[in-house]
Short mmCIF file of C-alpha atoms and ligand atoms in Angstrom, two decimals:
data_model
loop_
_atom_site.label_atom_id
_atom_site.label_comp_id
_atom_site.label_asym_id
_atom_site.label_seq_id
_atom_site.Cartn_x
_atom_site.Cartn_y
_atom_site.Cartn_z
CA MET A 1 0.00 0.00 0.00
CA ARG A 2 2.82 2.37 0.96
CA GLY A 3 4.62 1.37 -2.24
CA ASP A 4 1.45 2.23 -4.22
CA GLU A 5 1.29 5.71 -2.68
CA ASP A 6 5.00 6.34 -3.31
CA GLY A 7 4.60 5.14 -6.89
CA LEU A 8 1.61 7.44 -7.43
CA THR A 9 3.42 10.43 -5.96
CA ALA A 10 6.43 9.79 -8.20
CA LEU A 11 4.14 9.41 -11.23
CA VAL A 12 2.33 12.69 -10.50
CA GLU A 13 5.58 14.55 -9.88
CA GLU A 14 7.12 13.22 -13.07
CA ALA A 15 4.06 14.25 -15.13
CA ARG A 16 3.91 17.70 -13.52
CA TRP A 17 7.59 18.23 -14.25
CA ALA A 18 7.21 17.20 -17.90
CA LEU A 19 4.13 19.38 -18.37
CA ASP A 20 5.85 22.36 -16.75
CA VAL A 21 8.69 21.99 -19.24
CA CYS A 22 6.13 21.75 -22.08
CA ASN A 23 4.36 24.86 -20.86
CA ALA A 24 7.61 26.78 -21.10
CA CYS A 25 8.74 25.19 -24.35
CA GLN A 26 5.45 25.26 -26.36
CA PHE A 27 7.09 23.55 -29.37
CA CYS A 28 4.27 20.96 -29.65
CA ASP A 29 1.35 23.35 -29.18
CA GLY A 30 -0.33 22.46 -32.49
CA TYR A 31 0.02 18.68 -32.08
CA CYS A 32 -3.11 17.77 -30.12
CA ALA A 33 -5.69 18.95 -27.59
CA VAL A 34 -3.37 18.32 -24.62
CA PHE A 35 -1.21 21.41 -25.11
CA PRO A 36 -3.98 24.05 -25.46
CA ALA A 37 -5.73 22.50 -22.44
CA LEU A 38 -2.44 22.73 -20.56
CA LYS A 39 -2.08 26.41 -21.45
CA ARG A 40 -5.56 27.15 -20.09
CA ARG A 41 -4.41 26.05 -16.63
CA GLN A 42 -2.49 28.01 -14.05
CA SER A 43 -1.74 24.97 -11.95
CA LEU A 44 -2.10 21.22 -12.31
CA ALA A 45 -4.29 19.54 -9.69
CA LEU A 46 -4.85 15.77 -9.88
CA ALA A 47 -8.12 16.29 -11.79
CA ASP A 48 -6.28 18.41 -14.38
CA LEU A 49 -3.69 15.70 -14.85
CA ALA A 50 -6.45 13.12 -15.28
CA LEU A 51 -8.11 15.29 -17.93
CA LEU A 52 -4.88 15.96 -19.83
CA SER A 53 -3.92 12.29 -19.75
CA ASN A 54 -7.28 11.28 -21.23
CA LEU A 55 -6.95 13.91 -23.96
CA CYS A 56 -3.69 12.28 -25.06
CA HIS A 57 -4.17 9.80 -27.93
CA ASN A 58 -0.67 8.39 -27.49
CA CYS A 59 0.44 9.28 -31.02
CA ARG A 60 4.01 9.73 -29.70
CA SER A 61 4.69 12.71 -31.95
CA CYS A 62 5.72 14.89 -29.04
CA TYR A 63 8.26 12.29 -27.91
CA HIS A 64 10.04 12.16 -31.25
CA ALA A 65 9.90 15.95 -31.64
CA CYS A 66 11.18 16.65 -28.15
CA GLN A 67 14.64 18.07 -27.62
CA TYR A 68 14.26 17.28 -23.91
CA ALA A 69 13.37 13.60 -24.33
CA PRO A 70 15.83 10.98 -23.03
CA PRO A 71 18.82 10.89 -23.15
CA HIS A 72 18.51 14.61 -22.31
CA ALA A 73 18.81 15.16 -18.56
CA PHE A 74 15.24 16.56 -18.40
CA ALA A 75 13.99 13.16 -19.63
CA VAL A 76 10.62 14.53 -20.79
CA ASN A 77 8.52 11.59 -21.97
CA LEU A 78 4.98 12.85 -22.24
CA PRO A 79 3.35 9.83 -23.96
CA LYS A 80 4.70 7.48 -21.29
CA SER A 81 3.82 9.73 -18.35
CA LEU A 82 0.33 10.44 -19.68
CA SER A 83 -0.31 6.74 -20.44
CA ARG A 84 0.43 5.90 -16.82
CA LEU A 85 -1.68 8.78 -15.52
CA ARG A 86 -4.54 7.76 -17.81
CA HIS A 87 -4.43 4.23 -16.48
CA GLN A 88 -4.36 5.61 -12.94
CA SER A 89 -7.52 7.63 -13.73
CA TYR A 90 -9.33 4.39 -14.67
CA ARG A 91 -8.30 2.89 -11.35
CA ASP A 92 -9.31 5.98 -9.37
CA HIS A 93 -12.83 6.01 -10.82
CA ALA A 94 -13.47 2.30 -11.26
CA TRP A 95 -16.88 1.02 -10.22
CA PRO A 96 -17.18 -1.07 -8.14
CA LYS A 97 -13.98 -0.08 -6.31
CA ALA A 98 -12.82 -3.70 -6.21
CA LEU A 99 -12.16 -3.47 -9.95
CA ALA A 100 -9.36 -0.95 -9.32
CA GLY A 101 -7.07 -3.82 -8.30
CA ARG A 102 -8.00 -5.74 -11.46
CA LEU A 103 -6.88 -2.83 -13.62
CA ARG A 104 -3.25 -3.38 -12.67
CA ARG A 105 -1.28 -5.34 -15.28
CA ASN A 106 -4.55 -6.92 -16.29
CA GLY A 107 -3.92 -8.49 -19.69
CA ARG A 108 -3.64 -11.96 -18.21
CA PHE A 109 -6.71 -11.45 -16.04
CA VAL A 110 -8.84 -10.32 -18.99
CA LEU A 111 -7.76 -13.24 -21.16
CA SER A 112 -8.16 -15.76 -18.29
CA VAL A 113 -11.74 -14.61 -17.64
CA THR A 114 -12.49 -14.84 -21.37
CA LEU A 115 -11.06 -18.35 -21.55
CA LEU A 116 -13.04 -19.31 -18.45
CA ALA A 117 -16.25 -17.96 -20.03
CA VAL A 118 -15.61 -20.04 -23.17
CA VAL A 119 -14.86 -23.21 -21.19
CA ALA A 120 -17.90 -22.69 -18.92
CA THR A 121 -20.26 -22.11 -21.87
CA LEU A 122 -18.94 -25.16 -23.72
CA LEU A 123 -19.10 -27.32 -20.58
CA LEU A 124 -22.68 -26.27 -19.88
CA ALA A 125 -23.62 -27.03 -23.48
CA VAL A 126 -22.00 -30.49 -23.29
CA LEU A 127 -23.61 -31.33 -19.93
CA TRP A 128 -27.01 -29.87 -20.71
CA LEU A 129 -27.67 -30.72 -24.34
CA PRO A 130 -28.15 -34.24 -25.74
CA PRO A 131 -25.33 -35.03 -28.23
CA GLU A 132 -27.81 -35.23 -31.14
CA VAL A 133 -28.81 -31.61 -30.42
CA LEU A 134 -25.33 -30.19 -29.74
CA LEU A 135 -23.75 -32.00 -32.68
CA GLY A 136 -26.81 -32.22 -34.95
CA ARG A 137 -27.37 -30.41 -38.22
CA HIS A 138 -29.76 -27.51 -37.81
CA ALA A 139 -30.94 -25.38 -40.71
CA GLY A 140 -33.56 -22.75 -41.43
CA PRO A 141 -35.17 -20.06 -39.28
CA GLY A 142 -34.63 -20.57 -35.54
CA ALA A 143 -31.74 -23.06 -36.06
CA PHE A 144 -29.54 -21.37 -33.40
CA TYR A 145 -32.34 -21.53 -30.85
CA ARG A 146 -32.79 -25.26 -31.35
CA VAL A 147 -29.28 -25.62 -29.89
CA LEU A 148 -29.29 -22.84 -27.29
CA PRO A 149 -32.74 -21.45 -26.48
CA TRP A 150 -33.27 -17.75 -27.19
CA GLY A 151 -33.84 -17.06 -23.48
CA VAL A 152 -30.41 -18.52 -22.59
CA ILE A 153 -28.52 -16.56 -25.27
CA ALA A 154 -30.40 -13.29 -24.70
CA GLY A 155 -30.37 -13.66 -20.90
CA ALA A 156 -26.62 -14.35 -20.63
CA ALA A 157 -25.63 -11.66 -23.18
CA GLY A 158 -28.11 -9.15 -21.68
CA LEU A 159 -26.79 -9.70 -18.14
CA ALA A 160 -23.15 -9.34 -19.20
CA ALA A 161 -23.87 -6.26 -21.36
CA GLY A 162 -26.01 -4.70 -18.60
CA TRP A 163 -23.24 -5.21 -16.06
CA SER A 164 -20.62 -3.61 -18.29
CA LEU A 165 -22.89 -0.69 -19.19
CA LEU A 166 -23.63 -0.01 -15.51
CA ALA A 167 -20.01 -0.33 -14.34
CA VAL A 168 -18.51 1.69 -17.20
CA GLY A 169 -21.26 4.31 -16.96
CA LEU A 170 -20.76 4.86 -13.23
CA GLY A 171 -16.98 4.98 -13.69
CA VAL A 172 -17.25 7.66 -16.38
CA VAL A 173 -19.74 9.67 -14.30
CA ALA A 174 -17.28 9.57 -11.37
CA PHE A 175 -14.49 10.75 -13.69
CA TRP A 176 -16.66 13.58 -15.05
CA ARG A 177 -17.61 14.70 -11.55
CA SER A 178 -14.00 14.66 -10.41
CA LEU A 179 -13.26 17.33 -13.04
CA GLY A 180 -15.53 19.78 -11.19
CA PRO A 181 -18.46 21.76 -12.59
CA PRO A 182 -18.31 22.57 -16.32
CA PRO A 183 -16.92 26.04 -17.06
CA ALA A 184 -19.47 28.85 -16.88
CA GLY A 185 -20.65 30.25 -20.20
CA ALA A 186 -19.99 27.04 -22.14
CA ALA A 187 -22.60 25.95 -24.67
CA MET A 188 -23.25 22.25 -24.26
CA LEU A 189 -24.68 21.41 -27.70
CA PRO A 190 -21.90 22.88 -29.85
CA ALA A 191 -19.34 21.39 -27.47
CA LEU A 192 -21.00 18.00 -27.74
CA ARG A 193 -20.96 18.25 -31.53
CA GLU A 194 -17.28 19.15 -31.51
CA ALA A 195 -16.37 16.37 -29.10
CA LEU A 196 -18.28 13.79 -31.17
CA ARG A 197 -16.51 14.95 -34.32
CA ASP A 198 -13.11 14.79 -32.59
CA ALA A 199 -13.83 11.28 -31.30
CA ALA A 200 -15.24 10.02 -34.62
CA THR A 201 -12.38 11.36 -36.73
CA LEU A 202 -9.58 10.85 -34.18
CA ARG A 203 -8.56 14.41 -34.99
CA ASN A 204 -5.98 14.43 -32.20
CA LEU A 205 -4.33 11.21 -33.27
CA GLY A 206 -1.32 12.26 -35.20
CA GLY A 207 0.83 15.25 -34.43
CA GLY A 208 -1.43 17.94 -35.84
CA GLY A 209 -2.66 15.84 -38.76
CA VAL A 210 0.52 14.42 -40.29
CA GLY A 211 0.22 11.06 -38.59
CA CYS A 212 1.51 9.04 -35.65
CA ASN A 213 5.11 8.09 -34.90
CA ASP A 214 4.50 4.38 -34.50
CA ARG A 215 8.04 3.18 -35.01
CA ASP A 216 10.32 6.19 -35.11
CA GLU A 217 10.38 9.83 -36.14
CA ARG A 218 8.70 9.04 -39.49
CA PHE A 219 4.98 9.92 -39.62
CA SER A 220 2.37 7.39 -40.63
CA GLN A 221 -1.43 7.25 -40.93
CA ALA A 222 -1.43 3.47 -40.37
CA ARG A 223 -2.52 3.65 -36.73
CA ARG A 224 -5.41 5.98 -37.50
CA ARG A 225 -6.61 3.70 -40.33
CA PHE A 226 -6.37 0.51 -38.29
CA HIS A 227 -8.10 2.20 -35.37
CA HIS A 228 -10.89 3.41 -37.66
CA ALA A 229 -11.27 -0.10 -39.10
CA MET A 230 -11.56 -1.53 -35.59
CA ALA A 231 -13.89 1.14 -34.16
CA TYR A 232 -16.24 1.29 -37.15
CA GLY A 233 -16.09 -2.51 -37.43
CA PHE A 234 -17.27 -2.68 -33.83
CA ALA A 235 -20.08 -0.21 -34.60
CA LEU A 236 -21.19 -2.25 -37.62
CA CYS A 237 -21.26 -5.47 -35.56
CA PHE A 238 -23.42 -3.66 -33.01
CA ALA A 239 -25.71 -2.45 -35.81
CA SER A 240 -25.92 -6.02 -37.12
CA THR A 241 -27.08 -7.24 -33.68
CA MET A 242 -29.66 -4.43 -33.46
CA VAL A 243 -31.07 -5.17 -36.93
CA ALA A 244 -31.23 -8.90 -36.12
CA THR A 245 -33.07 -8.11 -32.87
CA ALA A 246 -35.58 -5.96 -34.78
CA TYR A 247 -36.03 -8.72 -37.41
CA ASP A 248 -36.70 -11.27 -34.69
CA HIS A 249 -38.95 -9.27 -32.35
CA LEU A 250 -40.68 -6.81 -34.65
CA LEU A 251 -40.96 -8.85 -37.84
CA GLY A 252 -40.96 -12.37 -36.40
CA TRP A 253 -37.95 -13.51 -38.51
CA PRO A 254 -35.65 -15.54 -36.24
CA ALA A 255 -31.91 -16.00 -36.99
CA PRO A 256 -29.97 -17.31 -38.84
CA TYR A 257 -30.41 -15.08 -41.88
CA PRO A 258 -29.36 -15.51 -45.51
CA VAL A 259 -25.89 -14.33 -46.49
CA LEU A 260 -27.41 -11.47 -48.49
CA SER A 261 -29.41 -10.03 -45.59
CA ALA A 262 -28.77 -6.82 -43.64
CA PRO A 263 -27.66 -8.47 -40.36
CA VAL A 264 -25.19 -10.82 -42.10
CA LEU A 265 -23.79 -8.17 -44.45
CA LEU A 266 -23.37 -5.67 -41.60
CA GLY A 267 -21.82 -8.38 -39.42
CA CYS A 268 -19.40 -9.47 -42.18
CA LEU A 269 -18.29 -5.91 -42.91
CA GLY A 270 -17.94 -5.18 -39.20
CA GLY A 271 -16.14 -8.46 -38.50
CA ALA A 272 -13.68 -7.84 -41.36
CA GLY A 273 -13.01 -4.32 -39.99
CA LEU A 274 -12.46 -5.71 -36.50
CA MET A 275 -10.03 -8.39 -37.70
CA VAL A 276 -8.02 -6.10 -39.98
CA GLY A 277 -7.97 -3.27 -37.42
CA THR A 278 -6.97 -5.36 -34.42
CA ALA A 279 -4.35 -7.36 -36.36
CA GLY A 280 -2.87 -4.13 -37.76
CA LEU A 281 -2.76 -2.44 -34.36
CA ALA A 282 -1.15 -5.52 -32.80
CA LEU A 283 1.52 -5.50 -35.52
CA LEU A 284 2.21 -1.78 -35.04
CA GLN A 285 2.51 -2.35 -31.32
CA ARG A 286 5.07 -5.13 -31.82
CA ARG A 287 7.19 -2.84 -33.97
CA ALA A 288 6.78 0.27 -31.83
CA HIS A 289 9.78 2.22 -30.59
CA PRO A 290 10.03 1.25 -26.90
CA GLY A 291 11.02 4.75 -25.72
CA PRO A 292 7.54 6.30 -25.26
CA VAL A 293 5.80 3.04 -24.29
CA ALA A 294 4.79 2.16 -20.71
CA PRO A 295 5.66 -1.58 -20.76
CA GLU A 296 3.30 -2.52 -17.91
CA LEU A 297 0.29 -1.40 -20.00
CA ILE A 298 1.05 -3.45 -23.12
CA GLY A 299 -0.73 -6.55 -21.77
CA ALA A 300 -4.07 -4.74 -21.43
CA ASP A 301 -3.80 -3.41 -25.01
CA ARG A 302 -3.07 -6.85 -26.39
CA ALA A 303 -5.85 -8.49 -24.39
CA LEU A 304 -8.49 -6.13 -25.84
CA LEU A 305 -7.17 -6.60 -29.37
CA ALA A 306 -7.21 -10.39 -28.89
CA GLN A 307 -10.77 -10.35 -27.52
CA LEU A 308 -12.09 -8.31 -30.45
CA PHE A 309 -10.18 -10.38 -33.03
CA LEU A 310 -11.47 -13.66 -31.56
CA THR A 311 -15.04 -12.34 -31.39
CA ALA A 312 -14.97 -11.56 -35.11
CA ALA A 313 -13.09 -14.74 -36.06
CA SER A 314 -15.47 -16.99 -34.10
CA GLY A 315 -18.42 -15.16 -35.70
CA PHE A 316 -17.05 -15.92 -39.17
CA CYS A 317 -16.45 -19.58 -38.24
CA LEU A 318 -20.05 -19.80 -37.03
CA LEU A 319 -21.30 -18.27 -40.28
CA ALA A 320 -19.25 -20.69 -42.39
CA ALA A 321 -20.28 -23.80 -40.43
CA ARG A 322 -23.83 -22.93 -39.47
CA GLU A 323 -25.46 -25.82 -41.30
CA THR A 324 -22.92 -28.43 -40.16
CA PRO A 325 -22.60 -30.47 -36.93
CA ALA A 326 -19.96 -27.96 -35.77
CA MET A 327 -22.58 -25.23 -35.40
CA GLY A 328 -23.52 -26.10 -31.78
CA PRO A 329 -19.98 -26.05 -30.32
CA LEU A 330 -19.08 -22.96 -32.40
CA LEU A 331 -22.16 -21.13 -31.16
CA ALA A 332 -21.16 -21.92 -27.56
CA ILE A 333 -17.56 -20.75 -28.19
CA HIS A 334 -18.70 -17.50 -29.84
CA LEU A 335 -21.14 -16.80 -27.02
CA GLY A 336 -18.39 -17.50 -24.44
CA ILE A 337 -15.99 -15.03 -26.10
CA VAL A 338 -18.71 -12.35 -26.26
CA LEU A 339 -19.55 -12.96 -22.58
CA GLY A 340 -15.86 -12.73 -21.60
CA PHE A 341 -15.57 -9.45 -23.49
CA PHE A 342 -18.54 -7.85 -21.76
CA ILE A 343 -17.70 -9.20 -18.29
CA THR A 344 -14.16 -7.76 -18.42
CA LEU A 345 -15.05 -4.55 -20.27
CA PRO A 346 -15.22 -2.34 -17.12
CA CYS A 347 -11.69 -3.35 -16.06
CA GLY A 348 -9.95 -3.43 -19.41
CA LYS A 349 -8.45 -1.18 -22.06
CA PHE A 350 -11.90 -0.54 -23.55
CA LEU A 351 -12.33 2.12 -20.84
CA HIS A 352 -10.15 4.48 -22.86
CA ALA A 353 -13.04 5.09 -25.30
CA PRO A 354 -15.65 6.55 -22.90
CA PHE A 355 -13.03 8.29 -20.73
CA ARG A 356 -11.50 9.94 -23.79
CA ALA A 357 -14.92 10.97 -25.10
CA ALA A 358 -15.66 12.60 -21.72
CA ALA A 359 -12.29 14.38 -21.77
CA LEU A 360 -12.89 15.64 -25.33
CA LEU A 361 -16.27 17.00 -24.26
CA ARG A 362 -14.73 18.78 -21.29
CA ALA A 363 -12.00 20.29 -23.49
CA ALA A 364 -14.63 21.44 -26.01
CA LEU A 365 -16.62 23.05 -23.19
CA GLU A 366 -13.50 24.85 -21.99
CA ARG A 367 -12.86 26.13 -25.51
CA GLN A 368 -16.47 27.31 -25.75
CA ALA A 369 -16.17 29.11 -22.43
CA SER A 370 -12.95 30.81 -23.48
CA GLY A 371 -14.52 31.85 -26.81
CA ASN A 372 -12.06 29.69 -28.75
CA GLY A 373 -14.45 27.04 -30.00
CA ARG A 374 -12.79 26.12 -33.27
CA SER A 375 -9.18 25.62 -32.35
CA ARG A 376 -7.92 22.59 -30.44
S1 LIG B 1 7.19 17.46 -25.53
FE1 LIG B 1 9.21 18.42 -25.56
S2 LIG B 1 9.25 19.63 -27.44
FE2 LIG B 1 7.11 19.16 -27.02
S3 LIG B 1 6.35 20.90 -25.85
FE3 LIG B 1 7.03 19.36 -24.38
S4 LIG B 1 9.13 19.90 -23.92
FE4 LIG B 1 8.59 20.98 -25.80
S1 LIG B 2 -1.59 12.97 -28.30
FE1 LIG B 2 0.43 12.71 -29.18
S2 LIG B 2 1.31 14.76 -29.25
FE2 LIG B 2 -0.42 14.82 -27.84
S3 LIG B 2 0.48 14.49 -25.82
FE3 LIG B 2 -0.22 12.52 -26.59
S4 LIG B 2 1.55 11.61 -27.55
FE4 LIG B 2 1.97 13.81 -27.33
#
């Protein structure tokens, strides 16, 4: 416990020092939203550090541009310091509090829970279903539900998704509250529009627009493209689930659907985006320059990428084998991976998305209040 406090104090001091140097230097002011937000502050309380860290998209441009980065004696390493602070902000606002401990070096934990969910779902299917049902051929409308009843699939997925929504939502609310009341005179709607645009386009990812420094001082748009593929792939998979739910409950058309139907086409496009995006990001991470990387956080990144890749891959396997005896076990495996993803969502890397969106909104509100709505 004492070690934790000492570590946190050292982390905060290191970040304050680096940001003080940046405030004096101002070389990177046009790179992202962190630097203008820094300039709007006279001092850096813990809440300010949490906000700045969540505004950072970890593009690493400021590290490669910095004349004070290691081996300089100042050792300014903003991406690394802000990554650690960002992770600390997830721990500080985790709900329930017990999850804070699970957010430490949690790649193995996230993958273990996912594996456990897969094994448990498969085991339940083997113990519960007669072999001729689990390994039988099922075709036509309602085929999935002849293996696992709709109530079981919807109940398990609904519980896991409800849990993650509640836990992530309360965590983000706690983070928002910790930032204090929104600045007076800020217009919420324009700020919301600006924040949504910044989040959807990843405007801050890439040193003022020229790209990230994934490997070295050369700029590249690869990270932005892979991240877009992953994020929009995720959104399309969600849309596919929503359309399928509407087909089933509003129109009375139960899954599975033909290949040329909206849920399958949306799911295929989304799944392809997820696989390409996560594989690309994993590759970039392997090749990344180690200087601006916080090594203890790599496991959490990889675990989320693996979860999303496996969700899409198992979905494709299920689609390819849905009229064969492998459909039952594949359905159980896919459901297990989805359950593992949702159960671990409030204590994994996925938290960066809602926390960053909240930080972007707060920065947009500050710009509105200072009458500087269009700049970063
Ligand atoms: S990261 Fe380095 S170059 Fe950029 S503003 Fe800070 S001190 Fe200056
Ligand atoms: S977003 Fe990029 S430029 Fe901005 S602080 Fe983070 S690493 Fe540096």
